[in-house]
Amino acid sequence: MNVSWKSRQIPTCGETKTLALPGRRLFYVIVALLCLRVERTSAFVHEQSRRTIRRDSKRFHCHSTVSSYNFYSKRVQVTTTAHLLRASVSDDQPNKSGGTASVPNLVISLVKSIVGAGVLALPASIAGLGQSEASAVLLLPATVILIAIGAINAYFFRLVGRVCRMTGATSYQDAWDKTVALENSNREPTSKSSLIAIVVTLKTVLSCLAFSIILADSFQSIAVASGFHDATRGQALMAVTTVMLLPLCTFLKDLKALTPFSFLGLLGVGATIVSMIYRCFDGSYRDGGAFALSTQIQPLLSSTENNNLLSFDNFNAFGGLVLACTLATAFVAHYNAPRFYNELENNTEDRFDSVVSWSYMISGTIFMIVAASGFLTFGLASSGFILNSYSPFDPLITVSRVALAFSIALTYPLPFFGLRDGVLDILQIPQDQTNDSYITILSIGLLLGVTLAAYFVKDVAMVLSVGGGTFSTAISSVIPTLMFRSAVKHQDLKKNDNTSPESQNAFDAQLSNVLMWICVAIGASGVAIALQNGFR
């Protein structure tokens, strides 16, 4: 040990005594034995309870390093190989072990984030795969497209988690600021983060628009089922906006009050899915069924007796691009990736990959079940919002409409507040200048604009396709690729070690770049086709 052997004065019990040379040797031996004992004890406790270790690590952190002991501003340095305890870690130090959520809990939460009302537009997108008639064979290419888009989105979701691991970012905006914005530090600070604010804000615009369209269609059908046969879609839209959306979006101050209704939304989507599956198999909408008399909802699904199920002569490749864009919107949840990564207990890369893989597989399975149920029931008659294809007098579907409509209406402020906050960020309005009156006026103006757009735009599938090909593509593939490539540039690459993490990062940087341009090409083509079909 490199220790000064001069005797030092150490205060003991209020007196000043001199520690002799043999006493000093004994003191250092005792310290080393205590450190070794601490190491063994920590290992034992770690085997018995990993959670206890992670909780206690906020107060005690082990290091194998050179420790310094301060005796009245004079240091005696002791070099040891034992793990020494360091007390009182600062509260603002990042927690290297992540949060407290388990893998199953986060899988459930991520599936809830991915699976929403947008899944009800998928049957119409599958119907678009047929040129003149629909047959069950179209489910095969639809499944291939779904698996491909789901896998790509899962890959980019994992990529955002790796960016957080490399940079310590805690949010999507923070990840951008610590990578791309930091690399372009010669720009003004406001311009660094404006891209994220603009893209996410425009994405929330389309989300609010899609919800308003669904609410207008749903409440019109509910009104018809309740006996108001002359109720129009515009009247239903104005009624739900005035009675429910306007008070919620202008007077609600705390989003915590909406927490119970998020579970109601999940129940609404679940009830709708179960109802669709039941109606697909019970024959109510086939010839001779209880609801087969309504001509506008007659299934236009070709009979397997008249079609070769292995024939793809009727396949419309351009419709596949529209389906891919719709799925891009359905699968997008990448702005929440940093939160999921930081909340994961023992957030290693493998554990985070497990969360993402299971979540996207479960979500993809739900998407395919819903899409197949609606498509096999109505074929080419599948509406952009599939519940519109069902009879307004179907009691089972009416219950689903009510549950889904009220859950969407009660959780409408969640995306709307994101839209309002995004507008404030883009306009760079300081928080101290945004009083209640200003917020109320802004909320009324934004809600009026979204409502007017929903009055004229009636095809929710087109809205989701356009949003998927533009802003969802940017959020799920373009921005993660830019962030990851920028983060990799700050890593020291190992030139001759192909198995090193740095080499893997370099490979993923190239792969993500290729996938990004594929997604951009698909998105641009899908948007053009969706707009062309929507305005025919």
XYZ file of C-alpha atoms in Angstrom:
536
model
C 0.000 0.000 0.000
C 1.114 3.498 -0.786
C 0.599 5.075 2.646
C 2.425 7.804 4.497
C 3.687 6.279 7.728
C 3.938 9.472 9.648
C 1.721 9.466 12.673
C -1.420 11.550 12.388
C -3.676 13.074 14.992
C -7.128 11.604 14.985
C -9.773 13.024 17.329
C -11.285 10.408 19.594
C -13.931 11.105 22.255
C -13.140 14.778 22.342
C -9.399 14.246 22.890
C -6.399 14.296 20.548
C -4.329 11.105 20.598
C -1.411 9.876 18.499
C -1.839 6.671 16.515
C 1.401 4.710 16.685
C 2.843 2.765 13.735
C 1.653 -0.750 14.838
C -1.742 0.717 15.642
C -1.985 2.197 12.171
C -1.179 -1.159 10.564
C -3.887 -2.813 12.658
C -6.340 -0.050 11.669
C -5.773 -0.621 7.926
C -6.068 -4.397 8.312
C -9.401 -3.975 10.107
C -10.643 -1.636 7.359
C -9.697 -4.138 4.629
C -11.375 -7.027 6.478
C -14.524 -4.963 6.946
C -14.600 -4.134 3.230
C -14.172 -7.815 2.333
C -16.953 -8.706 4.735
C -19.201 -6.079 3.128
C -18.514 -7.560 -0.314
C -19.501 -11.074 0.776
C -22.560 -9.826 2.625
C -23.697 -7.823 -0.412
C -23.348 -10.866 -2.646
C -25.422 -12.953 -0.246
C -28.166 -10.341 -0.004
C -28.165 -9.997 -3.789
C -28.857 -13.696 -4.182
C -31.662 -13.545 -1.606
C -33.405 -10.392 -2.824
C -32.471 -8.481 -5.979
C -35.193 -5.933 -5.397
C -33.836 -5.063 -1.956
C -30.398 -4.497 -3.422
C -31.766 -2.149 -6.065
C -33.712 -0.178 -3.491
C -30.740 0.097 -1.157
C -28.397 1.063 -3.975
C -29.744 4.587 -3.728
C -27.917 4.832 -0.372
C -25.038 2.411 -0.831
C -23.165 1.884 -4.066
C -20.286 -0.600 -4.454
C -17.075 0.221 -6.305
C -13.784 -1.592 -6.829
C -11.537 1.430 -6.840
C -9.232 3.600 -4.731
C -11.112 4.988 -1.721
C -10.300 8.208 0.060
C -10.856 8.867 3.740
C -10.851 12.490 4.841
C -9.411 13.285 8.245
C -9.779 17.027 8.705
C -8.889 17.814 5.051
C -5.879 15.414 5.148
C -6.210 12.211 3.060
C -4.946 8.733 3.735
C -5.380 6.752 0.466
C -5.912 3.006 0.760
C -5.823 0.874 -2.433
C -7.845 -2.329 -2.194
C -9.578 -4.834 -4.470
C -12.580 -5.150 -2.215
C -15.917 -3.491 -2.972
C -16.165 -0.459 -0.699
C -19.389 1.142 0.375
C -20.013 4.707 -0.654
C -22.784 6.370 1.321
C -25.282 9.030 0.330
C -25.532 8.995 -3.435
C -27.103 12.233 -4.654
C -30.786 12.069 -5.518
C -30.272 13.453 -9.007
C -27.881 10.663 -10.020
C -29.493 8.423 -12.665
C -30.603 4.987 -11.552
C -28.593 2.499 -13.602
C -30.941 -0.374 -12.810
C -34.075 1.229 -14.256
C -37.434 1.387 -12.547
C -39.603 -1.095 -10.703
C -41.939 -2.418 -13.420
C -41.672 -6.077 -14.405
C -41.619 -7.404 -17.954
C -45.252 -8.700 -17.884
C -46.544 -5.402 -16.490
C -44.849 -3.376 -19.198
C -46.009 -5.790 -21.894
C -49.611 -5.189 -20.813
C -49.074 -1.421 -20.722
C -47.413 -1.324 -24.139
C -50.158 -3.447 -25.707
C -52.698 -1.001 -24.273
C -50.737 1.874 -25.830
C -50.591 0.212 -29.250
C -54.073 -1.306 -29.555
C -56.671 1.431 -29.910
C -59.716 2.464 -31.892
C -57.556 2.781 -35.022
C -57.585 -1.004 -35.349
C -61.195 -0.741 -36.552
C -59.960 0.750 -39.855
C -57.946 -2.333 -40.808
C -60.766 -4.372 -42.457
C -61.286 -1.630 -45.050
C -57.559 -1.563 -45.771
C -57.575 -5.314 -46.393
C -60.587 -4.886 -48.658
C -58.465 -2.456 -50.654
C -56.164 -5.331 -51.563
C -58.852 -6.656 -53.935
C -59.317 -5.003 -57.314
C -62.885 -5.992 -58.199
C -63.849 -8.639 -55.673
C -62.707 -9.860 -52.298
C -61.814 -13.378 -51.292
C -60.342 -14.971 -48.221
C -57.040 -15.409 -50.029
C -56.373 -11.692 -49.508
C -55.795 -12.435 -45.832
C -52.511 -14.125 -46.754
C -50.750 -11.056 -48.224
C -52.383 -8.940 -45.517
C -50.782 -11.154 -42.867
C -47.387 -10.878 -44.558
C -47.645 -7.078 -44.673
C -48.750 -6.944 -41.034
C -45.827 -9.096 -39.876
C -43.340 -7.022 -41.886
C -44.593 -3.643 -40.654
C -44.887 -4.933 -37.090
C -41.334 -6.291 -37.117
C -39.925 -3.044 -38.517
C -41.761 -0.952 -35.935
C -40.610 -3.256 -33.125
C -37.023 -2.916 -34.353
C -37.182 0.874 -34.267
C -38.873 0.804 -30.847
C -35.926 -1.203 -29.519
C -33.589 1.245 -31.216
C -35.032 4.135 -29.198
C -34.415 2.115 -26.027
C -30.775 1.647 -27.035
C -30.464 5.386 -27.597
C -31.707 5.909 -24.039
C -29.195 3.358 -22.793
C -26.330 5.102 -24.609
C -27.273 8.663 -23.664
C -29.252 8.362 -20.425
C -32.260 10.067 -22.031
C -35.537 9.972 -20.135
C -37.961 11.108 -22.848
C -38.318 11.176 -26.619
C -37.513 14.898 -26.666
C -34.557 14.357 -24.350
C -33.202 11.619 -26.610
C -33.337 13.999 -29.578
C -31.669 16.813 -27.628
C -28.829 14.529 -26.490
C -28.137 13.171 -29.975
C -29.120 15.074 -33.120
C -29.610 18.455 -31.448
C -26.314 18.096 -29.587
C -24.518 17.191 -32.799
C -25.917 20.322 -34.454
C -25.073 22.483 -31.471
C -24.164 25.424 -33.694
C -27.887 26.076 -34.114
C -30.075 28.002 -31.727
C -31.500 25.937 -28.840
C -35.071 26.616 -29.928
C -34.459 25.218 -33.403
C -32.952 22.006 -32.085
C -36.160 20.675 -30.602
C -38.673 22.351 -32.903
C -38.742 19.381 -35.305
C -39.923 16.986 -32.591
C -42.552 19.457 -31.396
C -43.898 20.014 -34.918
C -44.021 16.329 -35.874
C -45.662 15.195 -32.637
C -48.138 18.087 -32.732
C -49.206 17.295 -36.291
C -49.556 13.642 -35.306
C -51.902 14.627 -32.468
C -53.934 16.742 -34.924
C -54.684 13.634 -36.974
C -55.368 11.617 -33.814
C -57.959 14.151 -32.635
C -59.447 14.266 -36.139
C -59.764 10.472 -36.269
C -61.421 10.412 -32.836
C -63.908 13.111 -33.870
C -64.829 11.159 -37.013
C -65.368 7.988 -34.977
C -67.481 9.863 -32.430
C -69.659 11.398 -35.159
C -70.305 8.026 -36.807
C -70.837 6.198 -33.510
C -73.276 8.672 -31.954
C -75.259 8.891 -35.188
C -75.756 5.115 -35.117
C -76.594 5.250 -31.409
C -79.188 7.963 -32.076
C -80.766 5.915 -34.870
C -80.889 2.847 -32.616
C -82.536 4.983 -29.922
C -85.380 5.984 -32.212
C -84.042 9.218 -33.733
C -84.101 7.884 -37.285
C -83.612 11.306 -38.872
C -80.415 12.094 -36.945
C -77.583 13.129 -39.240
C -73.882 12.710 -38.831
C -73.339 16.468 -38.577
C -75.921 16.795 -35.822
C -74.304 13.962 -33.874
C -70.861 15.581 -34.264
C -72.044 18.982 -33.059
C -73.944 17.446 -30.141
C -71.048 15.384 -28.798
C -68.611 18.268 -29.312
C -70.802 20.783 -27.480
C -72.065 18.571 -24.661
C -68.971 16.447 -23.915
C -65.784 17.510 -25.673
C -65.967 21.276 -25.125
C -66.363 21.126 -21.314
C -63.696 18.442 -20.990
C -61.151 20.237 -23.181
C -61.655 23.716 -21.708
C -62.464 23.236 -18.006
C -60.552 20.086 -17.124
C -57.312 21.021 -15.354
C -55.922 17.688 -14.225
C -55.559 14.659 -16.492
C -55.439 12.382 -13.450
C -59.229 12.518 -13.358
C -59.267 10.618 -16.667
C -57.221 7.680 -15.393
C -60.225 5.407 -14.637
C -61.645 6.025 -18.109
C -58.501 4.779 -19.854
C -59.389 1.318 -18.563
C -62.934 1.880 -19.826
C -61.467 2.555 -23.251
C -59.653 -0.754 -23.154
C -62.913 -2.505 -22.218
C -64.710 -0.731 -25.054
C -62.189 -1.896 -27.650
C -62.206 -5.397 -26.151
C -66.002 -5.634 -26.216
C -66.041 -4.471 -29.823
C -63.478 -7.079 -30.859
C -65.428 -9.873 -29.161
C -68.661 -8.717 -30.802
C -67.047 -8.632 -34.244
C -65.685 -12.157 -33.848
C -69.080 -13.438 -32.719
C -70.923 -11.815 -35.624
C -68.350 -13.205 -38.059
C -69.246 -16.767 -37.091
C -72.955 -16.582 -36.230
C -74.038 -15.716 -39.806
C -76.197 -12.718 -38.864
C -74.909 -10.708 -41.842
C -74.980 -13.477 -44.428
C -77.857 -14.338 -46.731
C -80.816 -15.287 -44.592
C -79.272 -13.807 -41.445
C -81.084 -11.534 -39.025
C -79.398 -8.384 -40.383
C -78.929 -9.363 -44.024
C -81.841 -7.235 -45.284
C -79.959 -3.952 -45.158
C -78.568 -3.622 -48.663
C -75.807 -1.161 -47.790
C -74.153 -3.718 -45.536
C -74.547 -6.846 -47.639
C -71.266 -8.766 -47.697
C -69.440 -8.518 -51.003
C -67.184 -11.449 -50.220
C -66.642 -13.881 -53.052
C -67.647 -17.474 -52.482
C -64.817 -19.955 -52.203
C -66.729 -22.228 -54.586
C -66.304 -19.750 -57.422
C -62.751 -18.678 -56.647
C -59.427 -20.377 -56.513
C -58.079 -19.543 -53.076
C -54.527 -19.795 -54.408
C -55.139 -17.216 -57.164
C -53.741 -13.699 -56.749
C -55.091 -12.342 -60.037
C -57.347 -10.014 -58.060
C -54.539 -8.691 -55.829
C -54.031 -4.911 -55.804
C -50.426 -4.138 -54.896
C -51.173 -0.424 -54.443
C -53.733 -1.345 -51.819
C -50.923 -3.048 -49.927
C -49.157 0.317 -49.616
C -52.280 1.846 -48.078
C -52.545 -1.076 -45.655
C -48.891 -0.588 -44.697
C -49.542 3.086 -43.908
C -52.582 2.220 -41.806
C -50.515 -0.315 -39.883
C -47.774 2.276 -39.396
C -50.299 4.391 -37.502
C -51.639 1.387 -35.605
C -48.202 0.260 -34.413
C -46.764 3.658 -33.514
C -45.959 4.147 -29.827
C -42.312 5.087 -30.146
C -42.578 8.416 -28.319
C -43.265 6.319 -25.194
C -40.212 4.065 -25.662
C -37.977 6.059 -23.259
C -40.610 5.845 -20.534
C -40.946 2.080 -20.938
C -37.180 1.629 -20.951
C -36.619 3.698 -17.805
C -39.521 2.101 -15.924
C -38.308 -1.444 -16.613
C -36.805 -3.187 -13.619
C -33.194 -4.211 -14.308
C -33.486 -2.646 -17.759
C -30.900 -4.637 -19.632
C -31.071 -4.747 -23.403
C -32.329 -8.346 -23.418
C -35.151 -7.614 -20.974
C -36.247 -4.555 -22.920
C -36.167 -6.581 -26.145
C -38.459 -9.124 -24.466
C -40.955 -6.398 -23.583
C -40.967 -5.058 -27.138
C -41.108 -8.462 -28.847
C -43.990 -9.814 -26.779
C -45.933 -6.555 -26.981
C -45.727 -6.290 -30.753
C -46.514 -9.962 -31.267
C -49.620 -9.724 -29.085
C -50.694 -6.448 -30.706
C -50.149 -7.855 -34.195
C -52.246 -10.902 -33.341
C -55.090 -8.685 -32.113
C -54.845 -6.562 -35.266
C -55.086 -9.620 -37.509
C -58.051 -11.070 -35.604
C -59.991 -7.799 -35.850
C -59.095 -7.239 -39.497
C -60.004 -10.789 -40.498
C -63.291 -10.729 -38.557
C -64.485 -7.535 -40.205
C -63.217 -8.435 -43.659
C -64.684 -11.937 -43.667
C -68.037 -10.495 -42.585
C -68.356 -7.678 -45.142
C -65.645 -8.123 -47.779
C -65.540 -5.124 -50.128
C -68.402 -3.538 -48.158
C -66.054 -2.996 -45.195
C -66.348 0.627 -44.151
C -63.372 2.791 -43.221
C -64.744 2.602 -39.681
C -65.880 -1.009 -39.600
C -68.704 -0.463 -37.095
C -70.466 1.633 -39.741
C -70.930 -1.557 -41.755
C -73.001 -3.156 -39.020
C -76.706 -2.537 -38.643
C -77.626 0.285 -36.260
C -80.289 -2.071 -34.886
C -77.844 -4.824 -33.970
C -78.062 -4.876 -30.139
C -74.677 -6.509 -29.652
C -72.877 -3.974 -31.837
C -74.905 -1.127 -30.313
C -73.557 -1.988 -26.869
C -70.041 -1.978 -28.338
C -70.680 1.392 -29.988
C -71.857 2.917 -26.719
C -68.883 1.614 -24.748
C -66.391 2.658 -27.412
C -67.946 6.074 -28.066
C -68.130 7.120 -24.421
C -64.634 5.843 -23.683
C -63.208 7.837 -26.624
C -65.157 10.944 -25.630
C -64.024 10.760 -21.998
C -60.375 10.236 -22.953
C -60.446 12.777 -25.806
C -58.537 15.384 -23.706
C -55.464 13.131 -23.645
C -54.496 13.709 -27.301
C -56.125 17.151 -27.322
C -53.964 18.439 -24.467
C -50.948 17.110 -26.352
C -52.102 19.128 -29.370
C -52.601 22.265 -27.304
C -49.250 21.967 -25.531
C -47.545 21.304 -28.862
C -48.994 24.482 -30.341
C -47.728 26.436 -27.333
C -44.271 24.913 -27.787
C -44.171 25.696 -31.498
C -45.290 29.291 -30.894
C -42.697 29.478 -28.071
C -45.125 31.115 -25.686
C -43.688 31.337 -22.140
C -45.683 29.570 -19.471
C -46.047 32.719 -17.379
C -47.934 34.353 -20.252
C -50.502 31.571 -20.618
C -53.291 32.387 -18.183
C -56.591 30.543 -17.937
C -58.367 32.832 -20.383
C -55.662 32.368 -22.994
C -55.743 28.583 -22.610
C -59.542 28.547 -22.855
C -59.583 30.624 -26.053
C -56.858 28.494 -27.611
C -58.685 25.275 -26.663
C -61.958 26.494 -28.191
C -60.205 27.521 -31.389
C -58.371 24.208 -31.790
C -61.473 22.155 -31.005
C -63.496 24.187 -33.512
C -60.883 23.566 -36.207
C -60.774 19.816 -35.564
C -64.585 19.615 -35.517
C -64.910 21.441 -38.847
C -62.358 19.120 -40.401
C -64.244 16.074 -39.056
C -67.475 17.448 -40.554
C -66.042 17.434 -44.082
C -63.633 14.475 -43.819
C -65.663 11.321 -43.208
C -63.225 8.503 -43.992
C -61.241 7.646 -40.883
C -59.261 5.013 -42.807
C -57.917 7.703 -45.128
C -56.952 9.879 -42.160
C -55.071 7.008 -40.547
C -53.354 6.108 -43.825
C -52.206 9.685 -44.420
C -51.061 9.995 -40.820
C -49.262 6.661 -41.015
C -47.396 7.557 -44.179
C -46.302 10.954 -42.901
C -46.037 11.707 -39.205
C -46.187 8.139 -37.893
C -43.387 7.184 -40.286
C -41.353 10.138 -39.058
C -41.898 9.253 -35.389
C -41.410 5.504 -35.753
C -38.533 5.269 -38.239
C -36.978 8.559 -39.395
C -36.375 10.200 -36.022
C -35.186 6.986 -34.263
C -32.713 6.394 -37.099
C -31.325 9.927 -36.874
C -31.017 9.690 -33.098
C -29.308 6.292 -33.168
C -26.828 7.261 -35.895
C -25.930 10.397 -33.984
C -25.494 8.427 -30.737
C -23.245 5.892 -32.476
C -20.984 8.678 -33.740
C -20.107 9.446 -30.144
C -18.986 5.867 -29.480
C -15.412 4.656 -29.926
C -15.651 1.974 -32.614
C -13.431 -1.110 -32.358
C -12.037 -1.662 -35.806
C -11.076 -5.352 -35.654
C -13.680 -6.849 -33.346
C -16.846 -7.790 -35.193
C -18.445 -9.181 -32.020
C -18.116 -5.989 -30.010
C -21.172 -3.929 -29.104
C -19.650 -1.033 -31.019
C -19.543 -3.118 -34.197
C -23.143 -4.145 -33.616
C -24.076 -0.482 -33.233
C -22.378 0.346 -36.527
C -24.267 -2.473 -38.257
C -27.596 -1.339 -36.791
C -26.886 2.223 -37.857
C -26.596 1.038 -41.464
C -29.570 -1.326 -41.211
C -31.805 1.329 -39.670
C -30.851 3.727 -42.445
C -31.939 1.205 -45.095
C -35.197 0.421 -43.290
C -35.880 4.122 -42.801
C -35.738 4.818 -46.554
C -37.950 1.792 -47.238
C -40.525 3.138 -44.776
C -40.317 6.608 -46.303
C -40.879 5.202 -49.803
C -43.831 3.098 -48.643
C -45.279 6.001 -46.702
C -45.057 8.489 -49.575
C -46.626 6.051 -52.038
C -49.339 5.025 -49.609
C -50.281 8.634 -48.842
C -50.593 9.468 -52.554
C -52.827 6.446 -53.195
C -54.944 7.059 -50.077
C -55.567 10.679 -51.056
C -56.410 9.654 -54.611
C -58.914 7.053 -53.407
C -60.351 9.346 -50.760
C -61.168 12.240 -53.084
C -62.608 10.243 -55.971
